Short mmCIF file of C-alpha atoms in Angstrom, two decimals:
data_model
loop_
_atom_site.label_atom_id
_atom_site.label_comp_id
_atom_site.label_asym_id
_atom_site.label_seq_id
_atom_site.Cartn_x
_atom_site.Cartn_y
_atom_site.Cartn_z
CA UNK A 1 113.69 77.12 106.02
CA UNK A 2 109.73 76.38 107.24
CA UNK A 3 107.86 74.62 104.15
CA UNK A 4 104.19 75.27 104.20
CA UNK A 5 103.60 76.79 107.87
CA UNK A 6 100.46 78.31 109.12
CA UNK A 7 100.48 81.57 110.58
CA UNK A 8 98.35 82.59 113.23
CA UNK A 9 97.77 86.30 113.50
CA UNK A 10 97.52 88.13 117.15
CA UNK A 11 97.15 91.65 118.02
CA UNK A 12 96.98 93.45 121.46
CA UNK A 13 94.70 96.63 121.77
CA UNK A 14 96.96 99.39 122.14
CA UNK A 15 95.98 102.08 125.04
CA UNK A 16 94.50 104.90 123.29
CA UNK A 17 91.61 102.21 121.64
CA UNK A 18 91.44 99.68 124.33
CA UNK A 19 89.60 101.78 126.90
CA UNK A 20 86.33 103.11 124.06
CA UNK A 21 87.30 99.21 122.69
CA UNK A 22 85.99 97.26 126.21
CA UNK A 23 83.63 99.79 126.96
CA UNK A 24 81.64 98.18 123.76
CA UNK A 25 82.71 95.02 124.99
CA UNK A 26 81.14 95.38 128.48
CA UNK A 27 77.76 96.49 126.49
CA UNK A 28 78.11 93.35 124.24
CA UNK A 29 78.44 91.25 127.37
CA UNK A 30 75.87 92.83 129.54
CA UNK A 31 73.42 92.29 126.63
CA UNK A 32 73.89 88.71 126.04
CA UNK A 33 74.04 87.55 129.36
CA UNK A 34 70.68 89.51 130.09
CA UNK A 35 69.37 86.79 127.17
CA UNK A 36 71.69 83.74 129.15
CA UNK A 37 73.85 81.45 127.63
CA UNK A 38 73.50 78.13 126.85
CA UNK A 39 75.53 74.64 126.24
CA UNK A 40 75.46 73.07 122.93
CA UNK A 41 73.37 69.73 122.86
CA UNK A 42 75.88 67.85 121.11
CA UNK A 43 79.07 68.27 123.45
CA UNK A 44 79.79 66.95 126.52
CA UNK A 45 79.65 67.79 129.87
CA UNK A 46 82.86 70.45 131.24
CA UNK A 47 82.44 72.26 127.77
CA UNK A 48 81.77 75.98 127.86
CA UNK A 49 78.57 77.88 127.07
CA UNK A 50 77.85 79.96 124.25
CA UNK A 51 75.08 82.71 123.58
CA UNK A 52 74.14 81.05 120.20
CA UNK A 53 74.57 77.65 120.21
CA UNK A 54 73.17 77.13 116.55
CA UNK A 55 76.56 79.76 115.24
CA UNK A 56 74.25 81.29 113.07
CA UNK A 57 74.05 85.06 114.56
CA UNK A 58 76.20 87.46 114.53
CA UNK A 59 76.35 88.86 118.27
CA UNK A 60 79.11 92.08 116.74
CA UNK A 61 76.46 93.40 113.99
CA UNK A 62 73.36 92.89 116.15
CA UNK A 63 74.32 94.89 119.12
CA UNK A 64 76.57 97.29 116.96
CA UNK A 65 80.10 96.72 118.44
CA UNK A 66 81.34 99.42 115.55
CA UNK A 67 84.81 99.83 117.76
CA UNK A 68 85.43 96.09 118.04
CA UNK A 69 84.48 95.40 114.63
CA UNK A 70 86.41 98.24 113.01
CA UNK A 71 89.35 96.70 114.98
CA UNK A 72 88.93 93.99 113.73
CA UNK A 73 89.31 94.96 110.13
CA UNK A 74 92.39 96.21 110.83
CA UNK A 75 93.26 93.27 111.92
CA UNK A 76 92.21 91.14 109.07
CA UNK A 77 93.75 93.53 106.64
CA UNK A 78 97.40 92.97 108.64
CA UNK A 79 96.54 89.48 108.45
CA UNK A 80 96.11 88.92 105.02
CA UNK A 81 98.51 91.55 103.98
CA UNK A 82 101.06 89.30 106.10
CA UNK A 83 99.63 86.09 103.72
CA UNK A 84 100.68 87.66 100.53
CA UNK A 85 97.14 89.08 99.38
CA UNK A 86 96.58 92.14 97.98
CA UNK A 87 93.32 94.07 97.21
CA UNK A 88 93.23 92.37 93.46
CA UNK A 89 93.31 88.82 95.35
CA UNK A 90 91.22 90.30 98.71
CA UNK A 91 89.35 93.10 98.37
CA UNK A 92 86.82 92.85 101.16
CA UNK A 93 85.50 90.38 104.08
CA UNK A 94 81.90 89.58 105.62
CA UNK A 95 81.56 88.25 109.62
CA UNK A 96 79.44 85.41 108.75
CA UNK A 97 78.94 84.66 112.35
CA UNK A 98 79.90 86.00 116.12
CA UNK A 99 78.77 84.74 119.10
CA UNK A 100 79.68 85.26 123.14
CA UNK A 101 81.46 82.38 125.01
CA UNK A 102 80.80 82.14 128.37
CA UNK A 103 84.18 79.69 130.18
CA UNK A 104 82.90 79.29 133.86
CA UNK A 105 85.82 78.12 136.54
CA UNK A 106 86.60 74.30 135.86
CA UNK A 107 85.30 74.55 132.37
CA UNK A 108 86.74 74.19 128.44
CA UNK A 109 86.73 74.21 124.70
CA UNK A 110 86.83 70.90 123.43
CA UNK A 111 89.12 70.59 120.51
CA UNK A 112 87.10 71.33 117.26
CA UNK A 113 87.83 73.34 113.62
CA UNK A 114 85.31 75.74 111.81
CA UNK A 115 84.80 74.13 108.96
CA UNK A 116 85.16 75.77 105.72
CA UNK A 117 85.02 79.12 107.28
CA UNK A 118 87.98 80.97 105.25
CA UNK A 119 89.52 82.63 108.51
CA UNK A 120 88.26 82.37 112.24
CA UNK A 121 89.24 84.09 115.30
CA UNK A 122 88.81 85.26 118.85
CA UNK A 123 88.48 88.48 120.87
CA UNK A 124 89.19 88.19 124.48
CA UNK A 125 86.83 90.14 127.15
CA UNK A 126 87.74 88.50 130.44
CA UNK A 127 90.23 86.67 132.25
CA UNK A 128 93.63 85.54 133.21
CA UNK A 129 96.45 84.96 131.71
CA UNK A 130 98.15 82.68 134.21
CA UNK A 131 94.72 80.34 134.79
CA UNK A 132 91.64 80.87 132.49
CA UNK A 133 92.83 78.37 129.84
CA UNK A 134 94.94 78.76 127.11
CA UNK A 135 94.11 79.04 123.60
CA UNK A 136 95.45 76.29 122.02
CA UNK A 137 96.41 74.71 118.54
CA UNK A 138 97.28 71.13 117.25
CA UNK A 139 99.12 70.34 114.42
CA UNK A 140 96.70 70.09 111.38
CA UNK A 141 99.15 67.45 109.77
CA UNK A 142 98.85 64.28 111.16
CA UNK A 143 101.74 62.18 109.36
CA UNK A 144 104.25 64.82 111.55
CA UNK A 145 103.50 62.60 114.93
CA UNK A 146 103.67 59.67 112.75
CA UNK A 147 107.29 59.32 111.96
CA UNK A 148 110.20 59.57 114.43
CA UNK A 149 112.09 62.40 112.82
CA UNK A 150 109.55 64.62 114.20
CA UNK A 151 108.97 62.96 117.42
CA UNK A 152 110.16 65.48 119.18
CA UNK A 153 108.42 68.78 117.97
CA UNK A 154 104.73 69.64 119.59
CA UNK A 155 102.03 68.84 118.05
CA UNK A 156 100.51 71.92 119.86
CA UNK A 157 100.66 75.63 120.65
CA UNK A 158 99.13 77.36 123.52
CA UNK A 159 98.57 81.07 123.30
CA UNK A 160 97.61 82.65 126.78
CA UNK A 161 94.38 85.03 127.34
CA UNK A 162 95.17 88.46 126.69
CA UNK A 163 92.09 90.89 127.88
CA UNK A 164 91.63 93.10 124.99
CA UNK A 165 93.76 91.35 122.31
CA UNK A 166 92.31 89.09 118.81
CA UNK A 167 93.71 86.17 117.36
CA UNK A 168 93.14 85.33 113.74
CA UNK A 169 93.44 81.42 112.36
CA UNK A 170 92.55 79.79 109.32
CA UNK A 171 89.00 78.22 109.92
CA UNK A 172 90.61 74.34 109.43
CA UNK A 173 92.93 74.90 111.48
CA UNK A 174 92.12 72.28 115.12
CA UNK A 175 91.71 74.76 118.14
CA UNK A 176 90.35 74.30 121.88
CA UNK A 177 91.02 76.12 125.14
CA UNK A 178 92.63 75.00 128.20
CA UNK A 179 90.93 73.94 131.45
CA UNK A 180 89.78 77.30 133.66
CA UNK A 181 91.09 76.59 136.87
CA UNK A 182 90.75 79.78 137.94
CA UNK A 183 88.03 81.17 140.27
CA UNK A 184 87.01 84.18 137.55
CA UNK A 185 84.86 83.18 134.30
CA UNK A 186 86.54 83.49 130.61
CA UNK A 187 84.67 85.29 128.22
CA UNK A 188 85.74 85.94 124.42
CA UNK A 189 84.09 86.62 121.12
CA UNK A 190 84.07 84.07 118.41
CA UNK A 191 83.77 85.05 114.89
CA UNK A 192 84.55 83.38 111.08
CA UNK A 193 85.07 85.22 108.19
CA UNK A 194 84.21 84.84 104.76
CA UNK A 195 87.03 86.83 102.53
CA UNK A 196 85.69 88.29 99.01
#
């Protein structure tokens, strides 16, 4: 038996959505690039770029991805259903925030959390499975690498890009992507969720 395990939630668009699904996507894409995207002041150099560095807009509402967001319900709603809520303990969410990241060849995400952001997650637009750089998760509970009995479990999970496909995390939960060493950029949207 698993005590206490976190479970990550990831869906793939199926067919008859995923063409009207990265249409919008495209649009969302076209329309922040047009505005650029920029690095956040704080990280270092390598890290990837992001159209709102400040993670206060909300890139899905302002350029009216309905498809992607309705998706995304869905999704949440599997999620938490999969949790053990139920509309008396969830009965709706709000995207606080979404923003466009921008993974150029020989870039990454440094290894960071969302704070106190109820449930985060990711929507992948472009790239490659086999080079773009991994989504991937560390242990949130330290003590496991500090004991020999454990020794030999990770302490991290990689998840490869999946065009067209969201992954749902809690927002505490550490996170980063792999190294692109591809030759194509890696684009995804970023979002956390506030559950009511």
């Amino acid at each position: 038996m698993d005590l206490f395990p976190t479970r990550i939630y990831q869906h793939q668009t199926i067919f008859e959505e995923y063409k009207e699904i990265m249409t919008e996507a495209e649009y969302l894409l076209k329309k922040v690039s047009s505005k650029g995207f920029t690095k956040h002041p704080g990280w270092e150099q390598g890290t990837h770029s992001l159209s709102d560095p400040t993670f206060n807009e909300n890139a899905l509402k302002k350029y009216r991805c309905y498809k992607i967001m309705e998706k995304l319900n869905w999704c949440v709603q599997q999620y938490v259903q999969q949790l053990g809520h139920t509309p008396d303990t969830v009965s709706s969410f709000d995207i606080e925030s979404s923003w466009v990241t921008h993974t150029a060849p020989n870039e990454y995400a440094r290894l960071h959390h969302h704070g106190t952001s109820d449930m985060s997650g990711v929507f992948f637009i472009k790239g490659n499975a086999n080079n773009s750089g991994n989504l991937y998760f560390q242990n949130s509970n330290a003590v496991h690498s500090a004991t020999r009995l454990y020794s030999s479990m990770s302490e991290q999970h990689d998840i490869p890009v999946a065009v067209g496909s969201f992954v749902l995390f809690p927002g505490w939960l550490p996170h980063g992507t792999r190294i692109n060493t591809g030759d194509e950029d890696r684009v995804s949207v970023s979002f956390n969720i506030k559950l009511n």
